[in-house]
Short mmCIF file of C-alpha atoms and ligand atoms in Angstrom, two decimals:
data_model
loop_
_atom_site.label_atom_id
_atom_site.label_comp_id
_atom_site.label_asym_id
_atom_site.label_seq_id
_atom_site.Cartn_x
_atom_site.Cartn_y
_atom_site.Cartn_z
CA MET A 1 59.54 103.75 -162.51
CA SER A 2 57.47 102.66 -165.46
CA THR A 3 57.75 99.01 -166.38
CA GLU A 4 58.99 99.75 -169.90
CA VAL A 5 62.33 100.91 -168.59
CA ILE A 6 63.30 97.78 -166.63
CA PRO A 7 66.09 96.19 -168.65
CA THR A 8 65.94 92.46 -169.14
CA ILE A 9 68.66 89.84 -169.34
CA GLN A 10 68.53 86.94 -171.76
CA LEU A 11 69.00 83.51 -170.20
CA ASN A 12 70.58 80.51 -171.95
CA ASP A 13 67.14 78.87 -172.29
CA GLY A 14 65.68 81.77 -174.29
CA HIS A 15 63.68 83.37 -171.46
CA THR A 16 64.29 87.00 -170.47
CA ILE A 17 64.41 87.97 -166.80
CA PRO A 18 63.97 91.51 -165.44
CA ALA A 19 67.46 92.67 -164.42
CA ILE A 20 66.17 93.96 -161.09
CA GLY A 21 63.72 92.31 -158.73
CA PHE A 22 62.54 92.40 -155.14
CA GLY A 23 64.01 90.08 -152.47
CA THR A 24 61.84 88.68 -149.69
CA PHE A 25 64.24 86.82 -147.37
CA GLN A 26 63.47 87.55 -143.69
CA ILE A 27 60.18 89.30 -144.39
CA PRO A 28 57.67 87.50 -142.18
CA ASP A 29 54.32 86.09 -143.27
CA ASP A 30 52.38 88.28 -140.84
CA GLY A 31 51.11 90.57 -143.56
CA SER A 32 54.52 92.24 -144.00
CA THR A 33 55.43 90.22 -147.09
CA TYR A 34 52.03 90.90 -148.63
CA ARG A 35 52.40 94.66 -148.03
CA ALA A 36 56.01 94.86 -149.24
CA VAL A 37 55.45 92.83 -152.41
CA LYS A 38 52.24 94.70 -153.22
CA GLU A 39 54.10 97.98 -152.80
CA ALA A 40 57.06 96.80 -154.88
CA LEU A 41 54.74 95.77 -157.71
CA ALA A 42 52.90 99.10 -157.55
CA LEU A 43 56.26 100.89 -157.77
CA GLY A 44 57.23 99.04 -160.93
CA TYR A 45 59.10 95.90 -159.86
CA ARG A 46 58.15 92.94 -162.03
CA HIS A 47 60.37 90.26 -160.49
CA ILE A 48 59.97 88.74 -157.01
CA ASP A 49 62.46 86.37 -155.37
CA THR A 50 61.11 84.00 -152.71
CA ALA A 51 61.73 80.45 -151.45
CA VAL A 52 59.87 77.81 -149.50
CA ALA A 53 62.41 78.33 -146.70
CA TYR A 54 61.36 82.01 -146.42
CA PHE A 55 57.89 80.82 -145.30
CA ASN A 56 56.20 83.62 -147.25
CA GLU A 57 55.29 82.13 -150.63
CA ASP A 58 51.58 82.38 -149.76
CA GLU A 59 51.79 86.13 -149.17
CA VAL A 60 53.90 86.65 -152.29
CA GLY A 61 51.21 84.81 -154.27
CA ARG A 62 48.37 86.85 -152.78
CA ALA A 63 50.16 90.13 -153.44
CA ILE A 64 50.70 89.13 -157.07
CA LYS A 65 47.05 88.14 -157.47
CA ASP A 66 45.76 91.33 -155.83
CA SER A 67 48.15 93.59 -157.77
CA GLY A 68 45.93 93.33 -160.84
CA ILE A 69 49.05 92.97 -163.00
CA PRO A 70 48.75 90.19 -165.59
CA ARG A 71 50.55 87.08 -164.37
CA GLU A 72 52.78 86.87 -167.46
CA GLN A 73 54.21 90.33 -166.72
CA ILE A 74 55.66 89.23 -163.36
CA TRP A 75 58.74 87.04 -162.97
CA VAL A 76 58.52 84.79 -159.90
CA THR A 77 61.48 82.86 -158.52
CA SER A 78 61.20 80.23 -155.80
CA LYS A 79 63.57 77.60 -154.41
CA LEU A 80 63.57 74.03 -153.19
CA TRP A 81 64.74 73.40 -149.64
CA LEU A 82 67.22 70.67 -148.59
CA GLN A 83 64.58 68.55 -146.85
CA ASP A 84 62.97 67.77 -150.21
CA TYR A 85 65.94 66.51 -152.15
CA GLY A 86 65.72 63.45 -154.40
CA TYR A 87 63.44 63.00 -157.42
CA GLU A 88 60.16 62.10 -155.70
CA ALA A 89 60.40 64.56 -152.82
CA ALA A 90 61.39 67.39 -155.17
CA SER A 91 58.45 66.67 -157.49
CA ARG A 92 56.05 66.92 -154.55
CA ALA A 93 57.74 70.08 -153.26
CA ILE A 94 57.31 71.80 -156.63
CA GLU A 95 53.57 71.09 -156.45
CA ARG A 96 53.44 72.46 -152.88
CA SER A 97 55.20 75.68 -153.90
CA LEU A 98 52.81 76.13 -156.82
CA THR A 99 49.88 75.68 -154.46
CA LYS A 100 51.25 78.10 -151.86
CA LEU A 101 51.99 80.70 -154.52
CA GLY A 102 48.59 80.10 -156.14
CA LEU A 103 50.28 79.87 -159.55
CA THR A 104 50.15 77.41 -162.43
CA TYR A 105 53.84 77.93 -163.22
CA ILE A 106 56.97 79.39 -161.60
CA ASP A 107 59.27 81.46 -163.83
CA LEU A 108 62.51 80.34 -162.19
CA TYR A 109 63.00 77.54 -159.72
CA LEU A 110 66.32 76.96 -157.97
CA ILE A 111 68.06 74.26 -155.99
CA HIS A 112 68.54 76.44 -152.90
CA GLN A 113 71.53 74.58 -151.42
CA PRO A 114 73.85 72.28 -153.38
CA TYR A 115 74.18 69.21 -151.15
CA GLY A 116 72.85 65.63 -151.18
CA ASP A 117 70.93 64.17 -154.11
CA VAL A 118 71.29 67.24 -156.31
CA PRO A 119 71.22 65.23 -159.59
CA GLY A 120 67.90 63.62 -158.54
CA VAL A 121 66.45 67.04 -157.80
CA TRP A 122 67.65 68.36 -161.13
CA ARG A 123 65.92 65.52 -163.03
CA ALA A 124 62.68 66.35 -161.20
CA MET A 125 63.09 70.00 -162.15
CA GLU A 126 63.78 69.11 -165.80
CA ALA A 127 60.60 67.01 -165.82
CA ALA A 128 58.57 69.86 -164.28
CA GLN A 129 60.06 72.22 -166.84
CA LYS A 130 58.98 69.92 -169.69
CA ALA A 131 55.50 69.79 -168.13
CA GLY A 132 55.33 73.62 -168.18
CA LYS A 133 55.32 74.02 -164.38
CA LEU A 134 58.74 75.67 -164.30
CA LYS A 135 59.88 77.99 -167.09
CA SER A 136 63.57 78.31 -166.19
CA ILE A 137 65.62 76.22 -163.78
CA GLY A 138 68.81 77.03 -161.95
CA VAL A 139 70.97 76.54 -158.90
CA SER A 140 72.11 78.59 -155.94
CA ASN A 141 75.13 78.77 -153.67
CA MET A 142 77.35 76.80 -156.04
CA THR A 143 81.01 77.66 -155.68
CA PRO A 144 83.31 76.60 -158.54
CA THR A 145 83.99 73.38 -156.59
CA LEU A 146 80.31 72.56 -156.11
CA TRP A 147 79.55 73.52 -159.72
CA GLN A 148 82.22 71.12 -161.02
CA LYS A 149 80.95 68.40 -158.69
CA PHE A 150 77.32 68.49 -159.80
CA VAL A 151 76.72 70.27 -163.10
CA PRO A 152 78.65 67.78 -165.29
CA GLN A 153 76.01 65.23 -164.16
CA PHE A 154 73.13 67.39 -165.44
CA GLU A 155 71.55 67.02 -168.87
CA THR A 156 70.52 70.71 -169.02
CA ILE A 157 72.88 73.54 -168.05
CA PRO A 158 71.34 75.74 -165.30
CA ALA A 159 70.07 79.13 -166.47
CA VAL A 160 71.43 80.92 -163.37
CA ASN A 161 73.51 80.46 -160.25
CA GLN A 162 72.25 82.64 -157.38
CA VAL A 163 75.14 83.41 -155.02
CA GLU A 164 76.33 86.00 -152.52
CA PHE A 165 77.60 88.99 -154.49
CA ASN A 166 78.30 92.63 -153.70
CA PRO A 167 81.30 94.98 -154.08
CA TYR A 168 83.06 93.22 -151.18
CA PHE A 169 82.63 89.78 -152.77
CA GLN A 170 82.73 89.92 -156.54
CA GLN A 171 83.00 86.18 -157.28
CA ARG A 172 85.61 86.53 -160.03
CA PRO A 173 86.60 82.84 -160.53
CA LEU A 174 82.95 81.76 -160.45
CA ARG A 175 81.92 84.44 -162.93
CA GLN A 176 84.56 83.27 -165.40
CA LEU A 177 83.32 79.71 -165.12
CA LEU A 178 79.67 80.72 -165.56
CA ALA A 179 80.35 83.09 -168.46
CA ALA A 180 82.02 80.26 -170.37
CA GLN A 181 78.71 78.35 -170.23
CA ASP A 182 76.44 81.38 -170.71
CA VAL A 183 75.03 81.05 -167.20
CA LYS A 184 73.88 84.27 -165.53
CA LEU A 185 74.87 85.20 -162.01
CA GLU A 186 72.16 86.37 -159.64
CA ALA A 187 73.28 88.31 -156.56
CA TRP A 188 71.99 87.60 -153.12
CA ALA A 189 72.95 90.18 -150.49
CA PRO A 190 73.47 92.77 -153.27
CA LEU A 191 73.57 95.43 -150.52
CA GLY A 192 75.70 93.27 -148.23
CA GLN A 193 72.53 92.71 -146.17
CA GLY A 194 72.62 96.35 -145.12
CA ASN A 195 76.36 96.45 -144.39
CA GLN A 196 77.09 100.01 -143.17
CA ALA A 197 80.83 99.70 -143.84
CA LEU A 198 80.02 99.07 -147.49
CA PHE A 199 77.58 102.00 -147.71
CA ASN A 200 80.21 104.25 -146.11
CA GLU A 201 83.10 103.32 -148.41
CA PRO A 202 84.59 106.65 -149.56
CA ILE A 203 84.37 105.78 -153.26
CA ILE A 204 80.70 104.87 -152.89
CA GLN A 205 79.99 108.09 -150.98
CA GLN A 206 81.85 110.16 -153.60
CA LEU A 207 79.89 108.62 -156.45
CA ALA A 208 76.64 109.08 -154.55
CA ALA A 209 77.41 112.80 -154.23
CA LYS A 210 78.46 113.07 -157.89
CA TYR A 211 75.31 111.42 -159.28
CA HIS A 212 72.86 112.70 -156.63
CA LYS A 213 72.09 109.12 -155.70
CA ASP A 214 72.34 107.22 -152.41
CA ALA A 215 74.92 104.55 -151.57
CA GLY A 216 72.47 101.71 -152.23
CA GLN A 217 71.78 103.01 -155.73
CA ILE A 218 75.51 103.27 -156.53
CA ILE A 219 76.08 99.69 -155.35
CA LEU A 220 73.12 98.32 -157.30
CA ARG A 221 74.08 100.28 -160.41
CA PHE A 222 77.62 98.87 -160.23
CA GLU A 223 76.20 95.34 -160.02
CA HIS A 224 73.83 95.99 -162.91
CA GLN A 225 76.68 97.24 -165.07
CA GLU A 226 78.56 94.04 -164.17
CA SER A 227 75.61 92.18 -165.81
CA VAL A 228 74.53 90.67 -162.51
CA ILE A 229 70.82 90.17 -161.75
CA VAL A 230 69.89 91.89 -158.45
CA PHE A 231 66.88 91.80 -156.08
CA PRO A 232 67.46 94.02 -153.04
CA LYS A 233 65.16 93.47 -150.08
CA SER A 234 63.60 96.23 -148.00
CA ILE A 235 60.49 96.64 -145.92
CA HIS A 236 60.70 100.46 -146.12
CA SER A 237 58.73 102.25 -148.84
CA ALA A 238 61.40 104.86 -149.53
CA ARG A 239 64.07 102.19 -150.05
CA ILE A 240 61.80 99.89 -152.06
CA LYS A 241 61.34 102.89 -154.36
CA SER A 242 64.92 104.19 -154.46
CA ASN A 243 66.56 100.77 -154.90
CA GLN A 244 65.10 100.41 -158.39
CA GLU A 245 65.86 103.98 -159.52
CA ILE A 246 69.19 102.99 -161.02
CA PHE A 247 68.56 103.24 -164.74
CA ASP A 248 68.87 107.00 -165.22
CA PHE A 249 72.64 107.29 -164.79
CA GLU A 250 75.75 105.38 -165.81
CA LEU A 251 79.04 104.82 -164.01
CA THR A 252 82.12 105.44 -166.17
CA MET A 253 84.64 102.72 -166.94
CA ALA A 254 87.10 104.36 -164.54
CA GLU A 255 84.47 104.39 -161.76
CA MET A 256 83.64 100.75 -162.40
CA ALA A 257 87.35 99.94 -162.14
CA GLN A 258 87.54 101.79 -158.81
CA LEU A 259 84.54 99.91 -157.44
CA ARG A 260 86.10 96.61 -158.54
CA THR A 261 88.99 97.31 -156.16
CA LEU A 262 86.61 96.90 -153.18
CA ASP A 263 86.57 93.14 -153.78
CA THR A 264 87.93 91.15 -150.81
CA GLY A 265 87.37 87.79 -152.52
CA LYS A 266 85.44 86.58 -149.48
CA GLY A 267 81.80 86.57 -148.40
CA GLN A 268 79.83 85.99 -145.22
CA HIS A 269 78.83 82.49 -146.26
CA ASP A 270 81.22 79.78 -147.52
CA PRO A 271 79.23 76.94 -149.13
CA ASP A 272 82.39 74.80 -149.28
CA MET A 273 82.83 74.70 -145.49
CA PRO A 274 82.39 71.26 -143.92
CA GLY A 275 79.14 70.97 -141.94
CA VAL A 276 77.21 73.63 -143.90
CA GLN A 277 74.57 71.15 -145.04
CA GLU A 278 73.84 70.00 -141.48
CA ARG A 279 73.77 73.57 -140.16
CA LEU A 280 71.33 74.67 -142.87
CA LEU A 281 69.11 71.63 -142.39
CA GLY A 282 68.87 72.53 -138.71
CA ALA A 283 68.07 76.18 -139.46
CA PHE A 284 64.73 75.82 -141.30
CA ASP A 285 62.01 73.19 -141.15
CA VAL A 286 59.80 73.68 -144.18
CA HIS A 287 57.61 70.76 -143.07
CA ALA A 288 56.88 72.08 -139.58
CA ASP A 289 53.20 72.62 -140.46
CA ASP A 290 52.65 69.35 -142.39
P1 LIG Y 301 70.23 92.74 -149.22
O1 LIG Y 301 71.63 92.90 -149.61
O2 LIG Y 301 69.14 92.93 -150.20
O3 LIG Y 301 70.02 93.70 -147.98
C1 LIG Y 301 68.81 93.81 -147.30
C2 LIG Y 301 69.10 94.65 -146.05
O4 LIG Y 301 69.53 95.95 -146.45
C3 LIG Y 301 67.89 94.84 -145.19
O5 LIG Y 301 68.34 94.85 -143.85
C4 LIG Y 301 67.37 96.23 -145.58
O6 LIG Y 301 66.76 96.84 -144.48
C5 LIG Y 301 68.65 96.94 -145.95
N1 LIG Y 301 68.46 97.90 -147.05
C6 LIG Y 301 67.73 97.74 -148.17
N2 LIG Y 301 67.83 98.81 -148.98
C7 LIG Y 301 68.66 99.68 -148.35
C8 LIG Y 301 69.15 100.96 -148.70
N3 LIG Y 301 68.81 101.53 -149.84
N4 LIG Y 301 69.96 101.58 -147.82
C9 LIG Y 301 70.30 100.99 -146.64
N5 LIG Y 301 69.88 99.76 -146.27
C10 LIG Y 301 69.07 99.10 -147.13
O7 LIG Y 301 70.13 91.28 -148.53
P2 LIG Y 301 69.23 90.00 -148.71
O8 LIG Y 301 69.83 88.92 -147.92
O9 LIG Y 301 67.81 90.30 -148.44
O10 LIG Y 301 69.42 89.61 -150.25
C11 LIG Y 301 68.51 89.96 -151.27
C12 LIG Y 301 67.63 88.79 -151.64
O11 LIG Y 301 68.42 87.68 -152.10
C13 LIG Y 301 66.86 88.18 -150.45
O12 LIG Y 301 65.82 88.98 -149.98
C14 LIG Y 301 66.46 86.85 -151.04
O13 LIG Y 301 65.36 87.01 -151.92
C15 LIG Y 301 67.74 86.46 -151.79
N6 LIG Y 301 68.66 85.63 -150.96
C16 LIG Y 301 69.00 84.37 -151.41
C17 LIG Y 301 69.84 83.56 -150.71
C18 LIG Y 301 70.18 82.21 -151.23
O14 LIG Y 301 70.75 81.40 -150.49
N7 LIG Y 301 69.86 81.89 -152.48
C19 LIG Y 301 70.43 83.97 -149.43
C20 LIG Y 301 70.04 85.32 -149.02
C21 LIG Y 301 69.21 86.08 -149.78
P3 LIG Y 301 65.20 97.27 -144.48
O15 LIG Y 301 64.40 96.08 -144.89
O16 LIG Y 301 64.99 97.64 -143.03
O17 LIG Y 301 65.09 98.43 -145.42
#
């Protein structure tokens, strides 16, 4: 795919983000992230989603540097982990992510999990944005309840909310809330994290046959037409390539309506569940090497 054809989406802060990117969750830092990101960039992706808690920011940064593509042509997202919440800790963590990525600025920086001193973190992010270290700032995993709890305390409205989203979990109430404030939804698990039941849904298979596409492309195209920002992850060349070949066909309104009926209203992860913060804090230690 040539880079000219990647559509962009306008954020509420004036920046434009490539509508499709490349996800890097669960790609290890043993050279695999470097290879996958380098390949994705060579194939035309211009948007990479990482996080300090993925432990691969250094390889993402090296792949970007070695790609030879001018820095300003690549959109880089990273995220702050729960251990670094509060103003001071967040400010230091932003510097550490910049160092690991080998960048002077990050295009989009997110509060990865919405618990604890979220307002303190947000103030640190606003300050880093004013200083030019972060271009856009946003949140992740905010349900309507968590959004209403924290965002009214913020001076700036987040540019995005990155949440679980795929045909099985279409986030209708949240999308209404976000649309009212011109906040864009980014999808994590856009392919249901490789959910075979989703790929094998009869309507998805029928559309794949009709358009000579695969199930992944139908799912990603549906999400794109729903104005959701996507960044599928794969370590396989053929899928890295095919996942972004979704701009040469269009689903009809009737087909979109059919795909909307796959919504179950539920995802794999419920950020409102009691104990989530503790479980997540126990899952990743981003300071293990300090
Ligand atoms: P995805 O929905 O992108 O699914 C990735 C899985 O699907 C992998 O197992 C991959 O396998 C498989 N896959 C990829 N393409 C295809 C295809 N065309 N056909 C069949 N299987 C396929 O899940 P992710 O969790 O990775 O979500 C995407 C990105 O979102 C992450 O990488 C990360 O950047 C972000 N994210 C953010 C979270 C947050 O809390 N903010 C949480 C989770 C993810 P293989 O690699 O073997 O090809």
